[in-house]
Coordinates of C-alpha atoms in Angstrom, one line a residue:
M1 CA -87.1 49.0 -43.4
N2 CA -85.8 47.1 -40.4
D3 CA -83.0 44.6 -40.7
V4 CA -85.2 41.5 -40.1
L5 CA -87.3 42.3 -43.2
A6 CA -84.7 44.0 -45.4
P7 CA -85.1 43.1 -49.1
D8 CA -81.8 41.3 -49.2
H9 CA -82.3 39.3 -46.0
P10 CA -83.1 35.6 -46.5
H11 CA -86.5 34.5 -45.1
D12 CA -88.2 31.1 -44.6
G13 CA -89.4 30.3 -48.1
F14 CA -89.9 33.8 -49.5
R15 CA -88.1 37.0 -50.2
I16 CA -89.1 40.7 -50.5
E17 CA -88.4 42.8 -53.6
I18 CA -89.0 46.6 -53.8
D19 CA -89.3 48.2 -57.2
E20 CA -89.2 51.9 -56.2
A21 CA -89.6 53.1 -59.8
H22 CA -93.0 51.5 -60.0
A23 CA -94.0 52.0 -56.4
R24 CA -94.3 48.2 -56.0
G25 CA -93.3 45.8 -53.2
D26 CA -93.3 42.1 -53.9
I27 CA -93.5 39.2 -51.5
V28 CA -92.1 36.3 -53.6
L29 CA -92.8 32.7 -52.5
D30 CA -89.5 30.9 -53.2
R31 CA -89.5 27.3 -52.2
P32 CA -89.8 25.5 -55.5
P33 CA -91.2 23.3 -56.9
Y34 CA -94.4 23.7 -54.9
N35 CA -93.7 26.7 -52.6
V36 CA -94.9 24.9 -49.5
I37 CA -95.6 27.3 -46.7
T38 CA -94.2 26.5 -43.2
M39 CA -95.5 27.6 -39.8
P40 CA -92.6 30.1 -39.2
Q41 CA -93.1 31.5 -42.7
R42 CA -96.7 32.5 -41.9
D43 CA -95.7 34.9 -39.2
Q44 CA -92.7 36.2 -41.2
M45 CA -95.0 37.0 -44.1
R46 CA -97.4 38.7 -41.8
R47 CA -94.6 41.0 -40.7
A48 CA -93.5 41.5 -44.3
F49 CA -97.0 42.7 -45.3
E50 CA -97.0 45.1 -42.3
T51 CA -93.5 46.4 -43.2
L52 CA -94.4 47.0 -46.9
D53 CA -97.7 48.7 -45.8
E54 CA -95.6 51.2 -43.9
D55 CA -92.9 51.7 -46.5
P56 CA -93.5 55.1 -48.3
R57 CA -91.8 53.8 -51.4
V58 CA -94.5 51.2 -51.9
R59 CA -98.0 51.9 -53.3
V60 CA -99.1 48.4 -54.3
I61 CA -98.1 45.1 -52.7
V62 CA -97.8 42.0 -54.9
V63 CA -97.7 38.3 -53.8
R64 CA -96.2 36.1 -56.4
S65 CA -94.2 32.9 -56.7
I66 CA -91.1 31.3 -58.3
G67 CA -91.7 28.4 -60.6
R68 CA -94.8 26.7 -62.0
H69 CA -96.9 26.8 -58.9
F70 CA -98.1 29.5 -56.5
S71 CA -98.3 27.2 -53.5
S72 CA -99.4 23.6 -52.9
G73 CA -100.3 24.6 -49.4
G74 CA -98.8 24.3 -45.9
Y75 CA -96.1 22.0 -44.5
I76 CA -98.3 19.2 -43.1
K77 CA -96.0 17.9 -40.4
G78 CA -95.8 21.5 -39.1
F79 CA -99.4 21.3 -37.9
L80 CA -98.5 18.4 -35.6
E81 CA -95.4 20.1 -34.3
A82 CA -97.1 23.5 -33.7
S83 CA -98.3 24.6 -30.3
P84 CA -101.9 25.5 -29.7
E85 CA -100.8 29.2 -29.5
Q86 CA -99.2 29.0 -32.9
V87 CA -102.2 27.4 -34.4
S88 CA -104.5 30.0 -32.9
H89 CA -102.6 32.7 -34.9
L90 CA -103.0 31.0 -38.3
A91 CA -106.0 33.0 -39.6
W92 CA -104.6 36.2 -38.2
N93 CA -101.3 35.9 -40.0
I94 CA -102.9 34.9 -43.3
A95 CA -105.3 37.8 -43.0
A96 CA -102.4 40.3 -43.2
P97 CA -103.2 41.3 -46.9
A98 CA -106.8 42.3 -45.9
R99 CA -105.5 44.4 -43.0
A100 CA -103.0 46.2 -45.2
S101 CA -104.2 49.7 -46.1
K102 CA -102.6 49.4 -49.6
P103 CA -104.0 47.4 -52.5
V104 CA -102.7 43.8 -52.6
I105 CA -102.5 41.6 -55.7
A106 CA -102.2 37.8 -55.6
V107 CA -100.6 36.4 -58.8
N108 CA -101.7 32.8 -59.1
R109 CA -100.3 30.1 -61.3
G110 CA -100.3 26.3 -61.2
Y111 CA -101.4 24.9 -57.9
C112 CA -103.0 27.3 -55.5
F113 CA -104.0 25.0 -52.7
G114 CA -104.7 25.2 -49.0
V115 CA -103.0 28.1 -47.3
G116 CA -101.9 29.4 -50.7
F117 CA -105.5 29.7 -51.7
E118 CA -106.4 31.2 -48.3
L119 CA -103.6 33.8 -48.6
S120 CA -104.9 34.7 -52.1
L121 CA -108.4 35.1 -50.9
A122 CA -107.2 37.6 -48.3
C123 CA -105.8 39.8 -51.1
D124 CA -107.8 42.5 -53.0
F125 CA -107.1 41.2 -56.5
R126 CA -106.4 37.7 -57.8
L127 CA -104.8 37.4 -61.2
A128 CA -104.8 33.8 -62.5
S129 CA -103.0 32.0 -65.3
E130 CA -105.2 29.8 -67.5
T131 CA -103.6 26.6 -66.0
C132 CA -104.1 27.7 -62.4
E133 CA -106.1 25.3 -60.1
Y134 CA -107.6 26.2 -56.7
A135 CA -108.4 23.8 -53.9
L136 CA -109.0 23.6 -50.1
P137 CA -108.0 19.9 -49.7
E138 CA -108.1 19.7 -45.8
Q139 CA -110.9 17.2 -45.8
K140 CA -108.5 14.6 -47.1
L141 CA -106.5 15.1 -43.9
G142 CA -109.5 14.8 -41.6
Q143 CA -109.4 18.6 -41.1
I144 CA -111.1 21.8 -42.3
P145 CA -109.4 25.0 -43.6
G146 CA -107.9 26.9 -40.7
S147 CA -106.7 30.2 -42.1
G148 CA -110.0 31.8 -43.1
G149 CA -110.5 29.9 -46.4
S150 CA -114.0 28.6 -46.0
A151 CA -115.2 31.8 -44.4
R152 CA -113.8 34.1 -47.1
L153 CA -114.8 31.8 -49.9
Q154 CA -118.4 31.7 -48.6
K155 CA -118.6 35.5 -48.7
I156 CA -117.4 35.5 -52.3
I157 CA -119.3 32.6 -53.9
G158 CA -122.0 31.6 -51.4
I159 CA -122.6 28.5 -49.2
T160 CA -123.6 26.0 -51.9
R161 CA -120.4 26.4 -54.0
T162 CA -118.2 26.7 -50.9
K163 CA -119.6 23.4 -49.6
D164 CA -118.8 21.9 -53.0
I165 CA -115.2 23.0 -52.8
V166 CA -114.6 22.4 -49.0
M167 CA -116.5 19.3 -48.3
R168 CA -115.4 17.5 -51.4
S169 CA -111.8 18.8 -51.4
R170 CA -112.6 19.6 -55.1
R171 CA -110.1 21.3 -57.4
I172 CA -111.5 24.0 -59.6
A173 CA -109.8 25.3 -62.7
A174 CA -109.1 29.0 -63.3
R175 CA -111.9 29.3 -65.8
E176 CA -114.5 28.1 -63.4
A177 CA -113.0 30.2 -60.6
N178 CA -113.3 33.2 -62.9
D179 CA -116.9 32.4 -63.7
W180 CA -117.7 32.1 -60.0
G181 CA -116.2 35.4 -59.1
I182 CA -113.2 34.1 -57.2
V183 CA -110.7 35.5 -59.8
T184 CA -110.4 39.2 -60.8
E185 CA -108.8 38.4 -64.2
I186 CA -107.6 35.3 -66.0
V187 CA -104.8 35.5 -68.6
P188 CA -102.6 33.2 -70.6
D189 CA -99.7 31.7 -68.6
D190 CA -97.1 33.7 -70.5
E191 CA -98.9 37.0 -70.0
L192 CA -99.3 36.8 -66.2
E193 CA -96.4 39.1 -65.4
Q194 CA -97.5 41.7 -67.9
A195 CA -101.0 41.6 -66.6
T196 CA -99.6 42.2 -63.1
A197 CA -97.5 45.1 -64.2
R198 CA -100.5 46.7 -66.0
L199 CA -102.7 46.4 -62.9
V200 CA -99.9 47.9 -60.6
A201 CA -99.5 50.7 -63.1
E202 CA -103.2 51.4 -63.1
L203 CA -103.6 51.3 -59.3
V204 CA -100.8 53.8 -58.7
T205 CA -102.5 56.4 -60.8
F206 CA -105.3 56.8 -58.2
S207 CA -105.2 58.8 -54.9
P208 CA -103.6 56.7 -52.2
L209 CA -106.0 58.3 -49.7
A210 CA -109.0 57.4 -51.7
Q211 CA -107.8 53.9 -52.3
R212 CA -107.1 53.3 -48.6
T213 CA -110.6 54.7 -47.8
A214 CA -112.3 52.5 -50.4
K215 CA -110.5 49.3 -49.2
K216 CA -111.3 49.9 -45.6
L217 CA -114.9 50.9 -46.3
L218 CA -115.6 47.8 -48.4
N219 CA -113.9 45.5 -45.8
D220 CA -115.8 47.1 -42.9
T221 CA -119.2 47.0 -44.5
E222 CA -119.0 43.5 -45.9
D223 CA -121.3 42.2 -43.2
A224 CA -123.3 45.4 -42.6
S225 CA -126.8 46.0 -43.6
L226 CA -127.5 48.1 -46.7
A227 CA -128.6 51.1 -44.7
I228 CA -125.5 51.0 -42.5
A229 CA -123.2 50.5 -45.5
I230 CA -124.7 53.5 -47.3
E231 CA -124.4 55.6 -44.1
M232 CA -120.7 54.7 -43.7
E233 CA -120.1 55.4 -47.4
G234 CA -121.5 58.8 -47.0
H235 CA -119.3 59.6 -44.1
C236 CA -116.2 58.5 -46.0
Y237 CA -117.3 60.5 -49.1
S238 CA -117.7 63.6 -46.9
R239 CA -114.3 63.3 -45.4
L240 CA -112.6 62.8 -48.8
R241 CA -114.3 66.0 -50.1
S242 CA -111.9 68.0 -47.8
S243 CA -108.8 66.2 -48.9
E244 CA -106.1 67.8 -51.1
D245 CA -106.3 64.8 -53.4
F246 CA -110.0 65.4 -54.2
H247 CA -109.4 69.1 -55.0
E248 CA -106.4 68.1 -57.2
G249 CA -108.5 65.5 -58.9
V250 CA -111.3 68.0 -59.7
A251 CA -108.7 70.5 -60.9
A252 CA -107.0 68.0 -63.1
F253 CA -110.3 66.9 -64.6
H254 CA -111.2 70.5 -65.6
E255 CA -107.7 71.2 -66.8
K256 CA -107.7 68.0 -68.9
R257 CA -104.4 66.7 -67.4
A258 CA -103.3 63.8 -65.3
P259 CA -103.7 64.4 -61.6
R260 CA -100.8 64.6 -59.2
F261 CA -102.1 62.9 -56.1
R262 CA -100.1 63.1 -52.9
G263 CA -102.2 60.9 -50.6
V264 CA -103.4 63.8 -48.3

């Protein structure tokens, strides 16, 4: 890992932790009490995702926070101080979890507003505490979400509910977010860390190659027609049939043992 993003190097409002024993790399928002995300932090976190994605010790990336809240959103004055070039990169930086080849889990508690919500929407899994609240409050500032929030949300819950959230700057509780399909799993506040650990432990049991393939396929076919999506799925399935992981998985199934996947 390069010096700029070494786990013990201080970053702007976050830190990186690697738990090699559990093949887990965490990006930890650490600017309590509200974990406001600054402009420089967005690009630093993008590079952190890319670095963890390349780290062979890490199988799963987790985005979590210190304190009661995931993030209340971005540093408002930063938008006025940013150059047009910086602003043009907002959505690209926050989309880093979606571009990562490895599974990414967002661990949401308390306020998950603005760019905090947008960052979570770019992740593959969203675990939420029962007291978590989601919002895209930009309308109150005379703006709209600028880091992919309205676009990603519309793909997940449809235009009617997205308008309800975006155009009214409406907060929605974790339970409602779960009912609408925004949240992967909702758990009591004091069980959020355990639920995260369980999901990480589950994900690392699968073939890294099959997981990378599944994530890319699902992302790439989100806007495709059914016929094209099925065609692309078939090509991916065919390629995986020749992988060592597939042969190991079949052998382990017949031998009634846990597979030993190597990602090839």
